[in-house]
GROMACS .gro file of C-alpha atoms in nm:
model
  350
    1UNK     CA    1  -3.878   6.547   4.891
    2UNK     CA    2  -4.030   6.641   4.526
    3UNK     CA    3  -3.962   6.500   4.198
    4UNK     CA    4  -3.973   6.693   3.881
    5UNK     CA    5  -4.144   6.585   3.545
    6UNK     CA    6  -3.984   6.667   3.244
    7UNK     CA    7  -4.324   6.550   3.049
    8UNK     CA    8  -4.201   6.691   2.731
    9UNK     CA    9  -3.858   6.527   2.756
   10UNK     CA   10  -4.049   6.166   2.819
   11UNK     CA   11  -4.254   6.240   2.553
   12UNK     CA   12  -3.955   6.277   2.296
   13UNK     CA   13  -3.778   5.970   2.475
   14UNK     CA   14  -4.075   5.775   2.389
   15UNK     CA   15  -4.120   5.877   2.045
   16UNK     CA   16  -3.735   5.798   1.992
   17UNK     CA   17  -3.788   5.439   2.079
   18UNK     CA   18  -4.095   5.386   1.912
   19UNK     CA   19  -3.930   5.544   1.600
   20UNK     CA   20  -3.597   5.310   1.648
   21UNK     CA   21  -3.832   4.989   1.697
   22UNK     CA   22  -4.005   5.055   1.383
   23UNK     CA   23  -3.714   5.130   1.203
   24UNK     CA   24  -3.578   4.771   1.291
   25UNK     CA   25  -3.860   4.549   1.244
   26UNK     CA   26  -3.906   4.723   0.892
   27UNK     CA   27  -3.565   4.654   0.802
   28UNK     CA   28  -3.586   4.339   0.949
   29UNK     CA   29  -3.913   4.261   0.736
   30UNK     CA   30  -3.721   4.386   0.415
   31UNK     CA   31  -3.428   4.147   0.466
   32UNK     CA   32  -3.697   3.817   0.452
   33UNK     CA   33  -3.707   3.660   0.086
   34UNK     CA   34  -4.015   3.755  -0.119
   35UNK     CA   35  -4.283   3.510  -0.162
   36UNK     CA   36  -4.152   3.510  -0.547
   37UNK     CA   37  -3.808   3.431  -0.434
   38UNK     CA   38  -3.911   3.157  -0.174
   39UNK     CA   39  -4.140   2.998  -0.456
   40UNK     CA   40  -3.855   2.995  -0.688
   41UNK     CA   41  -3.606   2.830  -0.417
   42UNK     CA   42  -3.868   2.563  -0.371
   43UNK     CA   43  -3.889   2.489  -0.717
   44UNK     CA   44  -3.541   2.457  -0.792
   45UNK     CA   45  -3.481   2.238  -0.557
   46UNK     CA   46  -3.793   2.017  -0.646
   47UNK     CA   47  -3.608   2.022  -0.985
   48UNK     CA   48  -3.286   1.889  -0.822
   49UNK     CA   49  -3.440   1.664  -0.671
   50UNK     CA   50  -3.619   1.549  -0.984
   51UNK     CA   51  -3.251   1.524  -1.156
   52UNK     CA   52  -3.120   1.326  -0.865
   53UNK     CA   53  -3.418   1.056  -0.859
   54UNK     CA   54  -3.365   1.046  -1.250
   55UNK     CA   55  -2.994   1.012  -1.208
   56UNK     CA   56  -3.074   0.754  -0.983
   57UNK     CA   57  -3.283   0.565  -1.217
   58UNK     CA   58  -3.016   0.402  -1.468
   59UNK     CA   59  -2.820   0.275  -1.155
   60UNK     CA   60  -3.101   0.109  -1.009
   61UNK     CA   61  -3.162  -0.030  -1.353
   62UNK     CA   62  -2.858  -0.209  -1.363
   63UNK     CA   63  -2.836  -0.302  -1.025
   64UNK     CA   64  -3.154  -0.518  -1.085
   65UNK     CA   65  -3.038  -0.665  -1.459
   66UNK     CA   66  -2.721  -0.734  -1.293
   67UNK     CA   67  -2.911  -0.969  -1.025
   68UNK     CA   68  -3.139  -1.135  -1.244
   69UNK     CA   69  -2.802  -1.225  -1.462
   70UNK     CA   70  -2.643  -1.335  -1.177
   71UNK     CA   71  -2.966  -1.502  -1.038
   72UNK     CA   72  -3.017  -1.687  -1.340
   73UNK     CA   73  -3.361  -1.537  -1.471
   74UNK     CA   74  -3.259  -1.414  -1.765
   75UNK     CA   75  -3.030  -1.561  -2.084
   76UNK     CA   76  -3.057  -1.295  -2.337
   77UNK     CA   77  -2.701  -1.114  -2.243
   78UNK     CA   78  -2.500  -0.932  -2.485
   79UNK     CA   79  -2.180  -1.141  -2.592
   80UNK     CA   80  -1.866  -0.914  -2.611
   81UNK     CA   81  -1.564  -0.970  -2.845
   82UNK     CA   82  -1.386  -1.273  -2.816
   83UNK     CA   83  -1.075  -1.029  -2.869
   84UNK     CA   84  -1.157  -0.853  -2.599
   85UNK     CA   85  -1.228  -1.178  -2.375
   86UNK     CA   86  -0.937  -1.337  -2.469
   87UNK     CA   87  -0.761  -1.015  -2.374
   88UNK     CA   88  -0.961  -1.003  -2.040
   89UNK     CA   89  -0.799  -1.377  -1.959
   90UNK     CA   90  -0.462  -1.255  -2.032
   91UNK     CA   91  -0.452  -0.934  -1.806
   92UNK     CA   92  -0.616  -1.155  -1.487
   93UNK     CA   93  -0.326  -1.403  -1.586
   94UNK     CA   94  -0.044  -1.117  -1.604
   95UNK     CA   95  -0.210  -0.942  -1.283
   96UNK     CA   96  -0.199  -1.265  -1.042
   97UNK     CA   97   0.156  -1.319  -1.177
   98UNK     CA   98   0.268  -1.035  -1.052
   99UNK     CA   99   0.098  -1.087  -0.678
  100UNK     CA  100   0.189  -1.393  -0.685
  101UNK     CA  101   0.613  -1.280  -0.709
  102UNK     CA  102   0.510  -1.025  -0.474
  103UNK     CA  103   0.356  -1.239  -0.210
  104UNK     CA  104   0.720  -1.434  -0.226
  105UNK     CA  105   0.959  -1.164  -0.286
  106UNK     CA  106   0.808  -0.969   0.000
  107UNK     CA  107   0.959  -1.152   0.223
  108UNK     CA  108   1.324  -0.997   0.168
  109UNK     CA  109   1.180  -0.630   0.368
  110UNK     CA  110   1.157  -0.865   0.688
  111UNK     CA  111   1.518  -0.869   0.786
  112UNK     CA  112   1.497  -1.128   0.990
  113UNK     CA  113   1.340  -1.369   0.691
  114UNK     CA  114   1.687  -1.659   0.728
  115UNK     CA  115   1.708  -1.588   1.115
  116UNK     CA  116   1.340  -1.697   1.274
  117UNK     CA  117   1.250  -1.583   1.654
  118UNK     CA  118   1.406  -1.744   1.903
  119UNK     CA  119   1.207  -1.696   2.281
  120UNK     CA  120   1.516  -1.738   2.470
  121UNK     CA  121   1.709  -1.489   2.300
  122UNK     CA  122   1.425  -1.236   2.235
  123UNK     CA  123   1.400  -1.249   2.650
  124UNK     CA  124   1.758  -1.148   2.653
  125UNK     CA  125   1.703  -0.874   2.416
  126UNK     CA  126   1.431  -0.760   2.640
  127UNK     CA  127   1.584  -0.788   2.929
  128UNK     CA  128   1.901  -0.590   2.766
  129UNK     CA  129   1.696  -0.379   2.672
  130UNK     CA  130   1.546  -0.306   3.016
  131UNK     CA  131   1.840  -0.297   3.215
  132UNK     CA  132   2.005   0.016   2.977
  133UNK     CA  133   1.691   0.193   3.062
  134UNK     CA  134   1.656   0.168   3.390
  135UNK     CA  135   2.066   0.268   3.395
  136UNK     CA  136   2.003   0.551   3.166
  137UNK     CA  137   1.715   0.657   3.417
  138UNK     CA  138   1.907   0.627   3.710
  139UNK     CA  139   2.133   0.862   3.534
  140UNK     CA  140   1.894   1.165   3.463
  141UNK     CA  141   1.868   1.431   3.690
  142UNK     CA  142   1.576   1.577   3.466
  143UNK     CA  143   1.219   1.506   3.333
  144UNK     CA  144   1.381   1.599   2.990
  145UNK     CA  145   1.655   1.375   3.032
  146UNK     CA  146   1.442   1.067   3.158
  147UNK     CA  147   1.213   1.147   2.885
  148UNK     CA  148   1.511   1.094   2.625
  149UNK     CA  149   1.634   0.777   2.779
  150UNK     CA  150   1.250   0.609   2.755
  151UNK     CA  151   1.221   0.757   2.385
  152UNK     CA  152   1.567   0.706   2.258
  153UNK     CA  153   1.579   0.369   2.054
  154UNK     CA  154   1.794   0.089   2.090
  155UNK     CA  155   2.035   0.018   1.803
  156UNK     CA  156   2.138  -0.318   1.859
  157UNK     CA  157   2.493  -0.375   1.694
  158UNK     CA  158   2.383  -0.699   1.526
  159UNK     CA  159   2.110  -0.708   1.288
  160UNK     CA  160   1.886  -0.973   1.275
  161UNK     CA  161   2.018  -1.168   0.985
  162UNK     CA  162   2.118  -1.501   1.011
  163UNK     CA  163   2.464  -1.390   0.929
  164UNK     CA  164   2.522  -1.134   1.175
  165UNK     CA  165   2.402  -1.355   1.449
  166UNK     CA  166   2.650  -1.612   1.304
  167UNK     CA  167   2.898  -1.359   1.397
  168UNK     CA  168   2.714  -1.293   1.692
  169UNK     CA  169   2.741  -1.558   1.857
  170UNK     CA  170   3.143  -1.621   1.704
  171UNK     CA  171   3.213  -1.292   1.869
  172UNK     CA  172   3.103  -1.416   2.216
  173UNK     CA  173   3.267  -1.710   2.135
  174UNK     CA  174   3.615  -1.571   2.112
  175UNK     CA  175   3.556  -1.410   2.405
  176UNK     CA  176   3.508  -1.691   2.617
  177UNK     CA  177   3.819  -1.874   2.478
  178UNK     CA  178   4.035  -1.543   2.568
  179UNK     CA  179   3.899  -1.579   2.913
  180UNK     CA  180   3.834  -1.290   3.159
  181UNK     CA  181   4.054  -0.992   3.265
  182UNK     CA  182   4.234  -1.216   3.595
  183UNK     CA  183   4.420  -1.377   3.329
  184UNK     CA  184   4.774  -1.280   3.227
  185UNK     CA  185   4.886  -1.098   2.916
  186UNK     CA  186   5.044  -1.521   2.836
  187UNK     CA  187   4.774  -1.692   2.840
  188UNK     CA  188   4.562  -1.397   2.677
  189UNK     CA  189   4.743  -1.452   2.355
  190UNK     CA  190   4.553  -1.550   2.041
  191UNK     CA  191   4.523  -1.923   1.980
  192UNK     CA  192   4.447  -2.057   1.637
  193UNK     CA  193   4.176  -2.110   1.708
  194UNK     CA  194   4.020  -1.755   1.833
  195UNK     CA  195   4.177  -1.633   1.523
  196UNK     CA  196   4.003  -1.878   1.342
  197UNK     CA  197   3.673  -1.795   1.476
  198UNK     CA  198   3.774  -1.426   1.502
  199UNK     CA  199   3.814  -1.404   1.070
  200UNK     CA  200   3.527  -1.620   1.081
  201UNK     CA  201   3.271  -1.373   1.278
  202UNK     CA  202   3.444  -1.080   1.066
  203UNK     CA  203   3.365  -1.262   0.728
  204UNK     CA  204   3.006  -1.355   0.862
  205UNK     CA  205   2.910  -1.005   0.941
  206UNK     CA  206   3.017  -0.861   0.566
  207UNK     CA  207   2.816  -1.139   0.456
  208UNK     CA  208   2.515  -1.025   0.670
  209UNK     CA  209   2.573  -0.666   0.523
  210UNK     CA  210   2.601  -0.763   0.169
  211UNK     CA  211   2.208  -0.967   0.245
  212UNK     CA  212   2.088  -0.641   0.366
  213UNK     CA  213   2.242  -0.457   0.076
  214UNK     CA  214   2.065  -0.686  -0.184
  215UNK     CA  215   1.737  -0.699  -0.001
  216UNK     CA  216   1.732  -0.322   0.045
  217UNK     CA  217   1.766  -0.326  -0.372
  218UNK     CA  218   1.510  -0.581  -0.404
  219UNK     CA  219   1.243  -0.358  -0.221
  220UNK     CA  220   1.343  -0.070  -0.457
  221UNK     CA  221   1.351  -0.197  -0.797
  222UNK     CA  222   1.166  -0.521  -0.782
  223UNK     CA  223   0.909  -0.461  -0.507
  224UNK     CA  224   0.785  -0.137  -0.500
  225UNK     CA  225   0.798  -0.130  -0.904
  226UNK     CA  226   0.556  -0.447  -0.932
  227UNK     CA  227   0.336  -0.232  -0.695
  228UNK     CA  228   0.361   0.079  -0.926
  229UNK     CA  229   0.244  -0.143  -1.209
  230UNK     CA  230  -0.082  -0.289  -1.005
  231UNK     CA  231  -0.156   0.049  -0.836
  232UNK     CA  232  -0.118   0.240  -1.217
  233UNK     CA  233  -0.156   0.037  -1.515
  234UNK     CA  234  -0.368  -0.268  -1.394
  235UNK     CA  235  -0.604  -0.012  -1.169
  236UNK     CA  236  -0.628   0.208  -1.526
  237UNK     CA  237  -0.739  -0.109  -1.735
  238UNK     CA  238  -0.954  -0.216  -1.431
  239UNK     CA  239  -1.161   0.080  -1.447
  240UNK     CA  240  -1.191   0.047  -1.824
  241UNK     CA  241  -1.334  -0.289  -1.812
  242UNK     CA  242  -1.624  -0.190  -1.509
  243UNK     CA  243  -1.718   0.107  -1.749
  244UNK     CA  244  -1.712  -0.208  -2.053
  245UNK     CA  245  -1.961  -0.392  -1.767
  246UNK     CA  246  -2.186  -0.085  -1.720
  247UNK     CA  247  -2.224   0.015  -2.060
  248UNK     CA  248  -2.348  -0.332  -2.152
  249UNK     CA  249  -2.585  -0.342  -1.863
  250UNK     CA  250  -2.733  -0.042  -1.965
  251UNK     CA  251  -2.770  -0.208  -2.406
  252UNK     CA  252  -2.909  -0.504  -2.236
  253UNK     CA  253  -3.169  -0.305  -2.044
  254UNK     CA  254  -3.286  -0.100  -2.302
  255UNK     CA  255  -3.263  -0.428  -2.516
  256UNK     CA  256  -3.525  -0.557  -2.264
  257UNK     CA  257  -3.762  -0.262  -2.253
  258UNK     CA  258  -3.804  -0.293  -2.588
  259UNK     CA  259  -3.839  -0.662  -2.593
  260UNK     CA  260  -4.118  -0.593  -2.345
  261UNK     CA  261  -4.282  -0.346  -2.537
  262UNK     CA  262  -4.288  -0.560  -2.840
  263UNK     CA  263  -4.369  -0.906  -2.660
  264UNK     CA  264  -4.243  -1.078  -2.926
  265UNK     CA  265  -4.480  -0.905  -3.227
  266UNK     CA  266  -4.211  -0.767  -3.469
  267UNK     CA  267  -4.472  -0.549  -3.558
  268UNK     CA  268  -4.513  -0.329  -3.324
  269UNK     CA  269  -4.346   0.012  -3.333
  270UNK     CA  270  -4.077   0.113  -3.075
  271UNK     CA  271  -4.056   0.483  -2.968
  272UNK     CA  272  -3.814   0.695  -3.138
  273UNK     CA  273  -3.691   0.805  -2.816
  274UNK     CA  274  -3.678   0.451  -2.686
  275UNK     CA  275  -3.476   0.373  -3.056
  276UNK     CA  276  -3.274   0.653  -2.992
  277UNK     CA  277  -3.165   0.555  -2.614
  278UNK     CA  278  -3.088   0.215  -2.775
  279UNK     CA  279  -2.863   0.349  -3.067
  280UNK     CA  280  -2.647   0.536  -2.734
  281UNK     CA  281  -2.622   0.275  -2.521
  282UNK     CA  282  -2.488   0.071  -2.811
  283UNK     CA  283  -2.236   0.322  -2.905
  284UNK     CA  284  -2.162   0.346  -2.547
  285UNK     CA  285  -2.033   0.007  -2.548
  286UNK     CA  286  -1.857   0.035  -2.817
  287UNK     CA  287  -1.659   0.325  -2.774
  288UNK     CA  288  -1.584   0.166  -2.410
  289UNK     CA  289  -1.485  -0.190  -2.539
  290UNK     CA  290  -1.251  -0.005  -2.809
  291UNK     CA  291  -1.054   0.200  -2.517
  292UNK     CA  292  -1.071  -0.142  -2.274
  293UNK     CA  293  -0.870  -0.353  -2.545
  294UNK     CA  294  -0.623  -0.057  -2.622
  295UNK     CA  295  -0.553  -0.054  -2.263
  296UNK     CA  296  -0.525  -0.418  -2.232
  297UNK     CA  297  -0.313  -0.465  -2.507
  298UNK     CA  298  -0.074  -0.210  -2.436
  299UNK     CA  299  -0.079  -0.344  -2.101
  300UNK     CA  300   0.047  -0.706  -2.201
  301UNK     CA  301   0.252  -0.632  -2.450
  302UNK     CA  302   0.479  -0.472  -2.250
  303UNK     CA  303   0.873  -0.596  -2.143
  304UNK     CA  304   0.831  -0.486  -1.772
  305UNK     CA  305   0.788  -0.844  -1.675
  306UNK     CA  306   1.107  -0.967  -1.834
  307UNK     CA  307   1.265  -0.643  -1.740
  308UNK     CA  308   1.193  -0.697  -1.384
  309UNK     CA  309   1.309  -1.095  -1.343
  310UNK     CA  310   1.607  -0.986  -1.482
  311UNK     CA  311   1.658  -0.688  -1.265
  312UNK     CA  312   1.627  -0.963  -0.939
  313UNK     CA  313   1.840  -1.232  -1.116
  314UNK     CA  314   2.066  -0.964  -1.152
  315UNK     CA  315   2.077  -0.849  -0.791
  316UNK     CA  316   2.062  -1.180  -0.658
  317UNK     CA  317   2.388  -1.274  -0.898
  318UNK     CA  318   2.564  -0.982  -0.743
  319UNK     CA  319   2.507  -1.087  -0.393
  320UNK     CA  320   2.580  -1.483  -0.442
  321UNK     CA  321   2.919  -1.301  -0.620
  322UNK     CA  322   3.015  -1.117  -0.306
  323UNK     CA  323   2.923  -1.370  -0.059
  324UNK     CA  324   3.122  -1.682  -0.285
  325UNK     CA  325   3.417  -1.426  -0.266
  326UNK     CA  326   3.403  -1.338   0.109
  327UNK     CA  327   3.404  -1.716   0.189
  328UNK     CA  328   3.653  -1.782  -0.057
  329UNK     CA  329   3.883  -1.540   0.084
  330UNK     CA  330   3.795  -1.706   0.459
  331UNK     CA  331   3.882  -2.019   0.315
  332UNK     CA  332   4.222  -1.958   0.237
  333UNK     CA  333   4.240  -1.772   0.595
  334UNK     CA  334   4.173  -2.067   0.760
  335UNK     CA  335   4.404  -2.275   0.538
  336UNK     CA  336   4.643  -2.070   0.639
  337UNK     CA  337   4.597  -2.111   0.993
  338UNK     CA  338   4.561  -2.491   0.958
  339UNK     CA  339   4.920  -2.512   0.827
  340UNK     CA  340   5.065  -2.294   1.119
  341UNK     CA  341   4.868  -2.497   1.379
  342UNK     CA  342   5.015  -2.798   1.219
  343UNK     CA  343   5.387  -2.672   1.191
  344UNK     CA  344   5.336  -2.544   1.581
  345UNK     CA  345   5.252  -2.910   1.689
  346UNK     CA  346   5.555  -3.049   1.475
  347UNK     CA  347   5.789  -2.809   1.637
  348UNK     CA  348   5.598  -2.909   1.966
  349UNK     CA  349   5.675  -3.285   1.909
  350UNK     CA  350   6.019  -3.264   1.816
   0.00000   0.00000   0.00000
């Protein structure tokens, strides 16, 4: 067995590589930042940093004025307008009016609000509720189709409102005086009484859907529009005011450098750029007082409160309308039927 060299081949092979190798660490070297550019990089972001610690300076300025107010340990605050105190009073006043009404009129999105939780019948509902499932399961021949009977909801016929429970129970009621199927197409036929309780049940439920109707309205134009109002035009003069708060932190601290650098010797000259920072701070305030009363103004001025009572009286009028006509009308029904189950026993009698 031999082996042949190619020692010229090898050699080229070798000179290939070493050529490639160099190639890429050169290009490799090129592609690293200069020491100019890395110097640079390091001193901008030294400089951002400096902004961001300088930035950070006025906050924690005001976060420590703002404890020794609160703490007690100093007196010498700035006194704001009385307009715009007076102004303050009347926004907290308008704002916890409307929370107040909402913390009431909430109430009418529960449906069952007239109707509280019973346990017996919510174990009935539950076991109803139960029972059609495990029917409807024992039905499916199919994942997909037992998957639709667990996630298929149960719409029960009767809402929970005091009124259709009324006619509810009426309903059942009727049925129980008509008696079950063994009985004869005689004795099967309607009494005054299951008429009575049948008009009764029918009047109860319209009554039931004209309470849903008016809290369904409520929600809509009472509700939701005293949330608008809080999440819009309080939040709006909210902000206002904490920019009113910061700006006269930031007068009173200045106010106390100064103070400090004088130590009570009117003599002594302040800084022009300490005057200066004193001179913004101060217009700061005021340009953020002037916007907080404009907002606050045109915030209490307003009709929406007015506006909105009468919208609910209006709604509520409408629905004690309907439900003084539906019993008006069930009245005279079951006069009616009075006066035949009076004229039946005469006829009886005689």
């Amino acid at each position: 067995m031999s082996f042949n060299f190619n020692l010229q081949s090898i050699q080229q092979s070798l000179q290939k590589t070493t050529k490639s190798l160099s190639d890429s660490l050169q290009q490799n070297l090129n592609s690293l930042p200069s020491a100019e550019k890395v110097t640079s990089s390091l001193q901008s972001n030294l400089n951002n940093l400096g902004k961001e610690v300088s930035n950070l300076k006025p906050i924690l300025q005001r976060t420590r004025r703002s404890l020794q107010e609160k703490l007690g340990s100093t007196s010498d605050i700035s006194e704001l307008p009385q307009e715009y105190k007076d102004l303050e009073k009347q926004t907290d006043a308008l704002k916890n009016f409307y929370k107040k009404l909402l913390q009431v009129t909430r109430q009418y999105e529960i449906e069952s609000y007239d109707y509280p939780p019973n346990l017996k019948e919510s174990l009935n509902d539950y076991t109803k509720i139960l029972n059609q499932k495990i029917n409807g399961l024992s039905q499916a021949t199919t994942t997909t189709e037992a998957e639709a009977v667990l996630l298929r909801p149960t719409k029960d016929k009767y809402p929970k409102t005091f009124a259709h429970q009324f006619s509810r129970v009426l309903d059942e009621v009727k049925k129980a005086l008509l008696g079950d199927g063994e009985q004869t197409a005689e004795t099967k036929t309607d009494s005054s009484l299951t008429k009575a309780v049948q008009f009764a049940s029918n009047s109860e439920f319209k009554l039931g859907d004209e309470r849903l109707e008016q809290d369904k309205l409520v929600t809509s134009e009472f509700n939701n529009k005293i949330r608008n109002v809080l999440k819009t035009q309080f939040s709006r003069a909210d902000r206002l005011r904490r920019k009113v708060e910061t700006a006269r932190l930031n007068f009173d601290t200045v106010r106390a450098e100064i103070k400090e650098i004088k130590k009570g010797d009117e003599t002594v000259e302040v800084p022009d750029a300490k005057s200066k920072q004193l001179e913004a701070a101060e217009d700061e305030l005021v340009n953020a007082t002037e916007s907080a009363v404009e907002a606050m103004k045109e915030l209490i001025k307003t009709e929406e409160p007015v506006n909105l009572i009468t919208v609910l009286t209006k709604i509520q009028l409408n629905y004690h309308k309907s439900a003084t006509e539906e019993l008006s009308e069930l009245a005279e029904e079951l006069g009616v039927l009075n006066v035949a189950g009076e004229d039946d026993v005469q006829e009886t009698e005689s």
